Short mmCIF file of C-alpha atoms and ligand atoms in Angstrom, two decimals:
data_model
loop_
_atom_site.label_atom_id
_atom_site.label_comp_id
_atom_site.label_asym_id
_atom_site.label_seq_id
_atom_site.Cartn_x
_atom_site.Cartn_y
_atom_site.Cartn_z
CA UNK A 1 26.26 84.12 -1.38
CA UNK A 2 28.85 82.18 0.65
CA UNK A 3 31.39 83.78 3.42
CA UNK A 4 34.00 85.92 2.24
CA UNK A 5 36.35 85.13 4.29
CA UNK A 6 36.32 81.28 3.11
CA UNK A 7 36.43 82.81 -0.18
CA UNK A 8 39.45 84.63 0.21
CA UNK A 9 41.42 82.07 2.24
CA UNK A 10 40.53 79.52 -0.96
CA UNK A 11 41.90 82.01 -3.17
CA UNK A 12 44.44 83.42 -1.40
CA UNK A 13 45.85 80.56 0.69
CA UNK A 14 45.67 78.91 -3.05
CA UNK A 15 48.13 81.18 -4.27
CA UNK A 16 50.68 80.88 -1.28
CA UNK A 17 50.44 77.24 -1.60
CA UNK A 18 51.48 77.76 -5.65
CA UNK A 19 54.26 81.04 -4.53
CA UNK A 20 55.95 78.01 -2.24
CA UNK A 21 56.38 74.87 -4.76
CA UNK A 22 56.70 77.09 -7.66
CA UNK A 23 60.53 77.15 -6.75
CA UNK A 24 60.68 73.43 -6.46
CA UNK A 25 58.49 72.55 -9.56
CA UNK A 26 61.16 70.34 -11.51
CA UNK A 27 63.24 68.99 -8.29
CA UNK A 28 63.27 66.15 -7.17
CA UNK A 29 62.47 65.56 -3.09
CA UNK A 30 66.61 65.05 -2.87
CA UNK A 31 67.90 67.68 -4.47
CA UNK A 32 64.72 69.76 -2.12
CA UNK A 33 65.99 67.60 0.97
CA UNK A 34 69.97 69.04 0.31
CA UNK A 35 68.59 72.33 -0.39
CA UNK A 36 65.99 73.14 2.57
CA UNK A 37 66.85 69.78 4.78
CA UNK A 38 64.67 67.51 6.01
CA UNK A 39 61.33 69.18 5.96
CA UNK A 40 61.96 70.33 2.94
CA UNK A 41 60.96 74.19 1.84
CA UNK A 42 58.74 75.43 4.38
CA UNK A 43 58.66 79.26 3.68
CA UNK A 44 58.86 81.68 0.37
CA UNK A 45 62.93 81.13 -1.01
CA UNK A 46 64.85 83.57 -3.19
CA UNK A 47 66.39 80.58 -4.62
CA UNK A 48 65.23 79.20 -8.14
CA UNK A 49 61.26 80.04 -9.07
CA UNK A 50 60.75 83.52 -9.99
CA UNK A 51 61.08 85.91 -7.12
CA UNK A 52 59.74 85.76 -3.57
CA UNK A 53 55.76 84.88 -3.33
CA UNK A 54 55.67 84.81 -7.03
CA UNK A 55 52.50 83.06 -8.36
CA UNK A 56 52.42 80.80 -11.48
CA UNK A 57 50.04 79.68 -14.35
CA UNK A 58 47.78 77.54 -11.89
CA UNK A 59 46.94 81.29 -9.73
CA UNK A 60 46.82 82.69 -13.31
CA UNK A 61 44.29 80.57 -14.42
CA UNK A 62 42.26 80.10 -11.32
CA UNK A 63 41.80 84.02 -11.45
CA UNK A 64 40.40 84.19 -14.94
CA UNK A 65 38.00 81.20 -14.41
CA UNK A 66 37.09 84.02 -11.68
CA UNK A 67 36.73 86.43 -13.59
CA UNK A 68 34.44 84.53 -16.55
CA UNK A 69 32.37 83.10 -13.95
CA UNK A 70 31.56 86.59 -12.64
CA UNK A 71 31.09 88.01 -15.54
CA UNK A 72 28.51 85.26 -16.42
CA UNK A 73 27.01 85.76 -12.97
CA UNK A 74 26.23 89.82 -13.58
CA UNK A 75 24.92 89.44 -16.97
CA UNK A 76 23.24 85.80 -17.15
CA UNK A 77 25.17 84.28 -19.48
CA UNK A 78 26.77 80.68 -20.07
CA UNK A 79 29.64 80.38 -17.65
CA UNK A 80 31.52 77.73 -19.55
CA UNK A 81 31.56 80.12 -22.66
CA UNK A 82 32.25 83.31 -20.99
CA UNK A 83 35.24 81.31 -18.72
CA UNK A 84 36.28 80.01 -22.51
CA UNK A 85 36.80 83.84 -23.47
CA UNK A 86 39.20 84.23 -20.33
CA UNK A 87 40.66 81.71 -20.96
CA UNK A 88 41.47 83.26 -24.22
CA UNK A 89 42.25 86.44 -22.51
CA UNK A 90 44.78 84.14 -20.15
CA UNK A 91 46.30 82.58 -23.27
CA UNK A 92 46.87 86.18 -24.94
CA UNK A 93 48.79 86.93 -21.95
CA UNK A 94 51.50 84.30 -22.70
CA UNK A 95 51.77 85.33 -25.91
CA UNK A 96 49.24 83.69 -28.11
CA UNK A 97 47.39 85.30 -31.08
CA UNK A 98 43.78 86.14 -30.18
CA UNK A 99 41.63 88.69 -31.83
CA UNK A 100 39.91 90.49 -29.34
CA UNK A 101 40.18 90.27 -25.21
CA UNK A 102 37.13 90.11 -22.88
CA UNK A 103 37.99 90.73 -19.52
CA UNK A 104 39.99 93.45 -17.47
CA UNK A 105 42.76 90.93 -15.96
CA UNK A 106 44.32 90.79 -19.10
CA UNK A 107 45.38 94.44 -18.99
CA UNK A 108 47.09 93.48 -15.69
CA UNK A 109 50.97 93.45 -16.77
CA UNK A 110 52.05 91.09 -13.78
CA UNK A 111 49.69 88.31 -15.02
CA UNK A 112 51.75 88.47 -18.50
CA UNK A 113 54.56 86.80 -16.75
CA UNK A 114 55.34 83.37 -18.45
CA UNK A 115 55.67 80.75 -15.36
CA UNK A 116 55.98 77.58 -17.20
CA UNK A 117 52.50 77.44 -18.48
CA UNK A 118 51.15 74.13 -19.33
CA UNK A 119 51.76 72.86 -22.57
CA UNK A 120 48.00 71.01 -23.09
CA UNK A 121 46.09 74.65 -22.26
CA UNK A 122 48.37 76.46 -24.44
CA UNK A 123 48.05 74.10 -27.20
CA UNK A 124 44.31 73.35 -26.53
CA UNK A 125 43.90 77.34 -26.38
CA UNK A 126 45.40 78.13 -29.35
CA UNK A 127 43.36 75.63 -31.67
CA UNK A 128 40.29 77.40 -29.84
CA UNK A 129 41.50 80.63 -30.78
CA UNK A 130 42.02 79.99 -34.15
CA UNK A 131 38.26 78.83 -34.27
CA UNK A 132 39.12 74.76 -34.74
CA UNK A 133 37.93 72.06 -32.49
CA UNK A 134 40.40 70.70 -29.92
CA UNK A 135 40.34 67.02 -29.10
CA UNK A 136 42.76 65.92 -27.33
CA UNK A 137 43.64 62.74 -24.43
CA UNK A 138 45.27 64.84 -21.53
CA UNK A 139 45.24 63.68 -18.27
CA UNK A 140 47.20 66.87 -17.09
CA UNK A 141 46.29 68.48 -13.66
CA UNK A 142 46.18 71.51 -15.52
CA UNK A 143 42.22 71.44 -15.63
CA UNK A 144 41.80 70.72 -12.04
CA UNK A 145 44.39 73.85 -10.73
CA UNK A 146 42.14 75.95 -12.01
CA UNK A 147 38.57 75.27 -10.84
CA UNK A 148 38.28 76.43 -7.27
CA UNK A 149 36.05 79.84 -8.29
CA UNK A 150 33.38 77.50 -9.31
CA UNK A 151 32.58 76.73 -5.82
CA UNK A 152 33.08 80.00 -4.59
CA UNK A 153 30.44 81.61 -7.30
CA UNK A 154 27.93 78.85 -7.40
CA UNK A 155 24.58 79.59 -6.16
CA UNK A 156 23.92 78.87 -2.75
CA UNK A 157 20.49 76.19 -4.33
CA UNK A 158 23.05 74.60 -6.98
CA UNK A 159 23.43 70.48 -6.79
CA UNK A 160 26.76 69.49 -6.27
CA UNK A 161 25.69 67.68 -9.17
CA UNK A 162 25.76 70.77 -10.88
CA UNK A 163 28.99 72.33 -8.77
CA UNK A 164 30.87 68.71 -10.56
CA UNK A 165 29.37 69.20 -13.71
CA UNK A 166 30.05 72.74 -14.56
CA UNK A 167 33.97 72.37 -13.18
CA UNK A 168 34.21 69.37 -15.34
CA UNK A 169 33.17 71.02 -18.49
CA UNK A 170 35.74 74.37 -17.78
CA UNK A 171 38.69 71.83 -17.24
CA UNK A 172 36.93 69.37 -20.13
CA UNK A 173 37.81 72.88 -23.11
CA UNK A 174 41.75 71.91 -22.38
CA UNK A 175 41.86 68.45 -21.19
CA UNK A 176 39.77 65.65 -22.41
CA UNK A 177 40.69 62.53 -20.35
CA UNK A 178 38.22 61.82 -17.98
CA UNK A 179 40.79 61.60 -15.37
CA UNK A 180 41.73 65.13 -16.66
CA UNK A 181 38.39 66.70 -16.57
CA UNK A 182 36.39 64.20 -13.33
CA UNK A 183 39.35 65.21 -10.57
CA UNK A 184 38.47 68.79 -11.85
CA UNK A 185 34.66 68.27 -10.81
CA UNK A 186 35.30 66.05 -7.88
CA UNK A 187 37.83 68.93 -6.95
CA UNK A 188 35.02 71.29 -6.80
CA UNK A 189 32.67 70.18 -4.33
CA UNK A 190 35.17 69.33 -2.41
CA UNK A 191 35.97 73.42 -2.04
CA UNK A 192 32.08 73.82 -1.86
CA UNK A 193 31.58 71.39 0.87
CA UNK A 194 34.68 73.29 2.93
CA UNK A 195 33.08 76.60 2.29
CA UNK A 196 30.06 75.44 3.78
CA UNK A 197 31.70 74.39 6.90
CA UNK A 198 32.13 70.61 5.92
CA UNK A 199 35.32 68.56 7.78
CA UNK A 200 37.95 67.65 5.19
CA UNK A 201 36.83 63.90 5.90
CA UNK A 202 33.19 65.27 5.04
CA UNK A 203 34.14 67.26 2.10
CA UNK A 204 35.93 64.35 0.68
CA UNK A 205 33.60 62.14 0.73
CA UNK A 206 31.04 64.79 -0.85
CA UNK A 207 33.35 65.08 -3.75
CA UNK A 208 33.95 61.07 -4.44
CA UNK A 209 29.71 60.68 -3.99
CA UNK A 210 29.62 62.96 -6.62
CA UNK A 211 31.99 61.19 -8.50
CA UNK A 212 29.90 58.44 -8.67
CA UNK A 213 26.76 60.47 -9.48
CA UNK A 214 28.01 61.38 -12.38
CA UNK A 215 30.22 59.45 -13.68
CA UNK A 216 30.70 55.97 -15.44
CA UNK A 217 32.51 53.46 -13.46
CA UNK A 218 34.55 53.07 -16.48
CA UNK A 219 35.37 56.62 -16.58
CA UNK A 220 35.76 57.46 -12.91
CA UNK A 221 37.78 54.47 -11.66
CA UNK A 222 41.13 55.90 -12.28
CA UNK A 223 40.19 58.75 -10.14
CA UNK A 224 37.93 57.09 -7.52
CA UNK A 225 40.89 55.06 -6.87
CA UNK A 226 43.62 57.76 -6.60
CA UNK A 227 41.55 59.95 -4.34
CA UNK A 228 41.13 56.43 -2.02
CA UNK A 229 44.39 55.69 -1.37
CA UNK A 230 44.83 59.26 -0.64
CA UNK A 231 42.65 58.56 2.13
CA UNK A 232 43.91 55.79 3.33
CA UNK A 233 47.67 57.06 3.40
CA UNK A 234 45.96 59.94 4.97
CA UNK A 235 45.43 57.24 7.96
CA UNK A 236 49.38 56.92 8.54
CA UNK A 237 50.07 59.93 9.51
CA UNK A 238 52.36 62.38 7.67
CA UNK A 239 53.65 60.66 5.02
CA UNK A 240 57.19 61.07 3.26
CA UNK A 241 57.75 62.31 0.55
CA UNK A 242 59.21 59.14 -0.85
CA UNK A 243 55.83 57.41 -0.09
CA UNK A 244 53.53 60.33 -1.53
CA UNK A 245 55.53 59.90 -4.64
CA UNK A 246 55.15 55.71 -4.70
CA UNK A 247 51.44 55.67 -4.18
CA UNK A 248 49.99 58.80 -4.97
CA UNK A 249 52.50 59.98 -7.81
CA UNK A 250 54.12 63.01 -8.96
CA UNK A 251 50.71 65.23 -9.08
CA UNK A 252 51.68 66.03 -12.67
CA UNK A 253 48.08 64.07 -13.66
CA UNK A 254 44.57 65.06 -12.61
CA UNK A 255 43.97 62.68 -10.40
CA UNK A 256 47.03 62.28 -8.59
CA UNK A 257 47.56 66.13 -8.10
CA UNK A 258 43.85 65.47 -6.25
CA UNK A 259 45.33 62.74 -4.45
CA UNK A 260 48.07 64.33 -3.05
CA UNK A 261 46.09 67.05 -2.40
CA UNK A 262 43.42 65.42 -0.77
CA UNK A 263 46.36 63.48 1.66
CA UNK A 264 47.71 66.98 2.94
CA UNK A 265 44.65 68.44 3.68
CA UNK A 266 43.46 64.91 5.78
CA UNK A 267 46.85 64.46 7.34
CA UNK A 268 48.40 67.69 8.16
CA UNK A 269 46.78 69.46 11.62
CA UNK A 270 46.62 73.00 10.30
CA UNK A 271 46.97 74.63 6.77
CA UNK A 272 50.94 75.61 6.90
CA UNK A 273 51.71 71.62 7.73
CA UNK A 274 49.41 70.56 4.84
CA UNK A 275 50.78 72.60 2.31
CA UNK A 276 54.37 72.18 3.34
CA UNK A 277 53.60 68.09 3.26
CA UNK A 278 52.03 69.24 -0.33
CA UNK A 279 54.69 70.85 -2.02
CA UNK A 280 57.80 68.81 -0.92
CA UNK A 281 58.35 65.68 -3.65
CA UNK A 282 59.52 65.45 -6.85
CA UNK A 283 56.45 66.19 -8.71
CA UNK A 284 54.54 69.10 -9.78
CA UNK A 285 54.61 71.15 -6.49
CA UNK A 286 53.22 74.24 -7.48
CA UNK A 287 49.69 72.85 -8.32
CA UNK A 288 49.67 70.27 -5.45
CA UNK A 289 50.66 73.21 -3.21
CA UNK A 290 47.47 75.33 -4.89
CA UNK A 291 45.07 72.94 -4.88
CA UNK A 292 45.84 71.74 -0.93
CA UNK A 293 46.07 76.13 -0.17
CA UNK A 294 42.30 76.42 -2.11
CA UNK A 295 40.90 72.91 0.02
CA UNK A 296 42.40 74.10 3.75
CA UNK A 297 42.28 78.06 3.02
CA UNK A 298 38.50 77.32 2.33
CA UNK A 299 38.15 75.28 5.28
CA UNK A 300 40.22 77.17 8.08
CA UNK A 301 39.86 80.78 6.30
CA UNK A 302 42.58 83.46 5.68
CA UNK A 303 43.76 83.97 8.98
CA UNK A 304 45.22 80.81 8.66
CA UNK A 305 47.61 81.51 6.21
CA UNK A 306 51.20 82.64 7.91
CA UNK A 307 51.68 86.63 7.96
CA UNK A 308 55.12 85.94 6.05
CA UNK A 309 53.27 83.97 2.91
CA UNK A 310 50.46 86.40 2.68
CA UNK A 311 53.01 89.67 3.01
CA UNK A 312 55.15 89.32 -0.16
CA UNK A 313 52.05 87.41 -2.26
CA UNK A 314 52.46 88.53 -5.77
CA UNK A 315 48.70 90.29 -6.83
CA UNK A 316 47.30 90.04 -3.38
CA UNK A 317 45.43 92.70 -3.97
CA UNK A 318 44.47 91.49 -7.06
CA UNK A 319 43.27 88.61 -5.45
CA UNK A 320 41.35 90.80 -2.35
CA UNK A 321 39.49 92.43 -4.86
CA UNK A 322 38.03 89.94 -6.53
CA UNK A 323 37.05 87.94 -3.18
CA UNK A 324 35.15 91.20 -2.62
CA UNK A 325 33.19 90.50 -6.00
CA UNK A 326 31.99 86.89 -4.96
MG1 MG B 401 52.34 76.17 -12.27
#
């Protein structure tokens, strides 16, 4: 059993850090910097996105891996095929065909909204719901958004082995690149380390030994790499968002939305610096923004997460009440 209130800042620090890039998604840093000015957007905006502290697909998804992994938890079976059915329950909500649902979040109306899904799960998802095998090359970050609950429900004697393998194998149904699928595992312990009171130096490392545990060298270089210069830009200082986007890239990969994650959380000196630093470039800001919310929101906790991002948080309570269940 780990402490709740790491579990809800992961999850709900997660979600404010996806409710503030979802606006800026598809800008670029100057038409953020003309926008917002020079630091870019640093609270919840009106403007573009869909409403104030409205969440999008990588909150979505991240609940319903939740939610299967629970489910697994109370009645002992396999997580990976009981986060599958979510998933499937997750994919009905955008509008795909599947025959029957599994869960309860899927009678949730708000989580129907469409908030520019990614195209890989909703493709991958709807070969898996019409009962055919998906194979596929994506690199997408869309497996690693998604993967926090796995170290928030593992078992407090699990390897982080284990932790890396079982995060790999949820992101590894939509996303088959091992850069897609490894970030996603290395992503994992990570959290774990964090909710077990690791630094963000400490956790890092954690998450790039178990890179190596389990992975090729062939396999894991693209993302061993990534995560390193992450670190070492980390080293500089705050970086801008000019430089984020030269040598960590736009975050729209696996690997690099790890990377730029993994730079915010090392650089920044609390959790509202590292995910403002997080969402502001011209890549895939929502996701960055989640994934650097679920690392420092794990670390620091949810008292760490400004009053005015947790206030008008789209399913908070949704959110608090499934904390409660972990
Ligand atoms: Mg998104």
């Amino acid at each position: 059993m780990i402490d709740t209130d790491s579990a809800r800042g992961c999850l709900l620090a997660g979600a404010a850090g996806d409710a503030l890039g979802a606006p800026v998604e598809f800008r670029s840093w100057q038409h953020i910097e003309r926008d917002f000015g020079p630091r870019g957007i640093t609270d919840y905006t009106a403007r573009g996105g869909y409403g104030l502290g409205a969440i999008t697909d990588d909150t979505q998804m991240t609940l319903f891996t939740l939610e299967g992994l629970l489910r697994a938890r109370e009645r002992g079976t396999d997580p990976v095929e009981e986060v599958r059915l979510a998933y499937l329950d997750w994919y009905a909500t955008q509008g795909g065909g599947v025959a029957r649902r599994s869960g309860e979040l899927v009678h949730d109306e708000r989580l129907h909204a469409r908030r520019a899904p990614g195209l890989t799960c909703l493709s991958a998802l709807g070969k898996i719901a019409a009962g055919q095998q998906e194979v596929n090359d994506s690199k997408g970050c869309g497996g690693v958004m998604r993967v926090a609950p796995v170290a928030l429900v593992a078992e407090p004697e699990a390897s982080d082995r284990e932790v890396f393998t079982l995060a790999g194998n949820l992101a590894r149904l939509t996303h088959q690149h091992p850069s897609g699928y490894l970030s996603a595992g290395a992503f994992a312990v990570m959290v774990r380390a964090l909710v077990a009171s690791a630094s963000v130096e400490e956790a890092v490392e954690a998450g790039l030994a178990a890179l190596r545990e389990v992975a090729s060298e062939g396999d894991r270089g693209e993302t061993e790499r990534a995560v390193r210069a992450a670190v070492s830009l980390a080293r500089t200082g705050v970086p801008e968002p000019e430089v984020i986007e030269q040598r960590l890239g736009g975050g729209w990969t696996g690997e690099s939305a790890l990377a730029i994650a993994v730079c915010a959380a090392l650089c920044a000196p609390d959790l509202r610096e590292g995910v403002r630093v997080a969402v502001n470039h011209s890549g895939d800001s929502d996701s960055t923004g989640s994934l650097t919310g679920n690392l420092l929101g794990a670390r620091y906790g949810a008292e760490a997460i400004p009053p005015e991002w947790l206030g008008p948080l789209e399913c908070r309570d949704l959110i608090e009440k499934l904390a409660e269940r972990i």
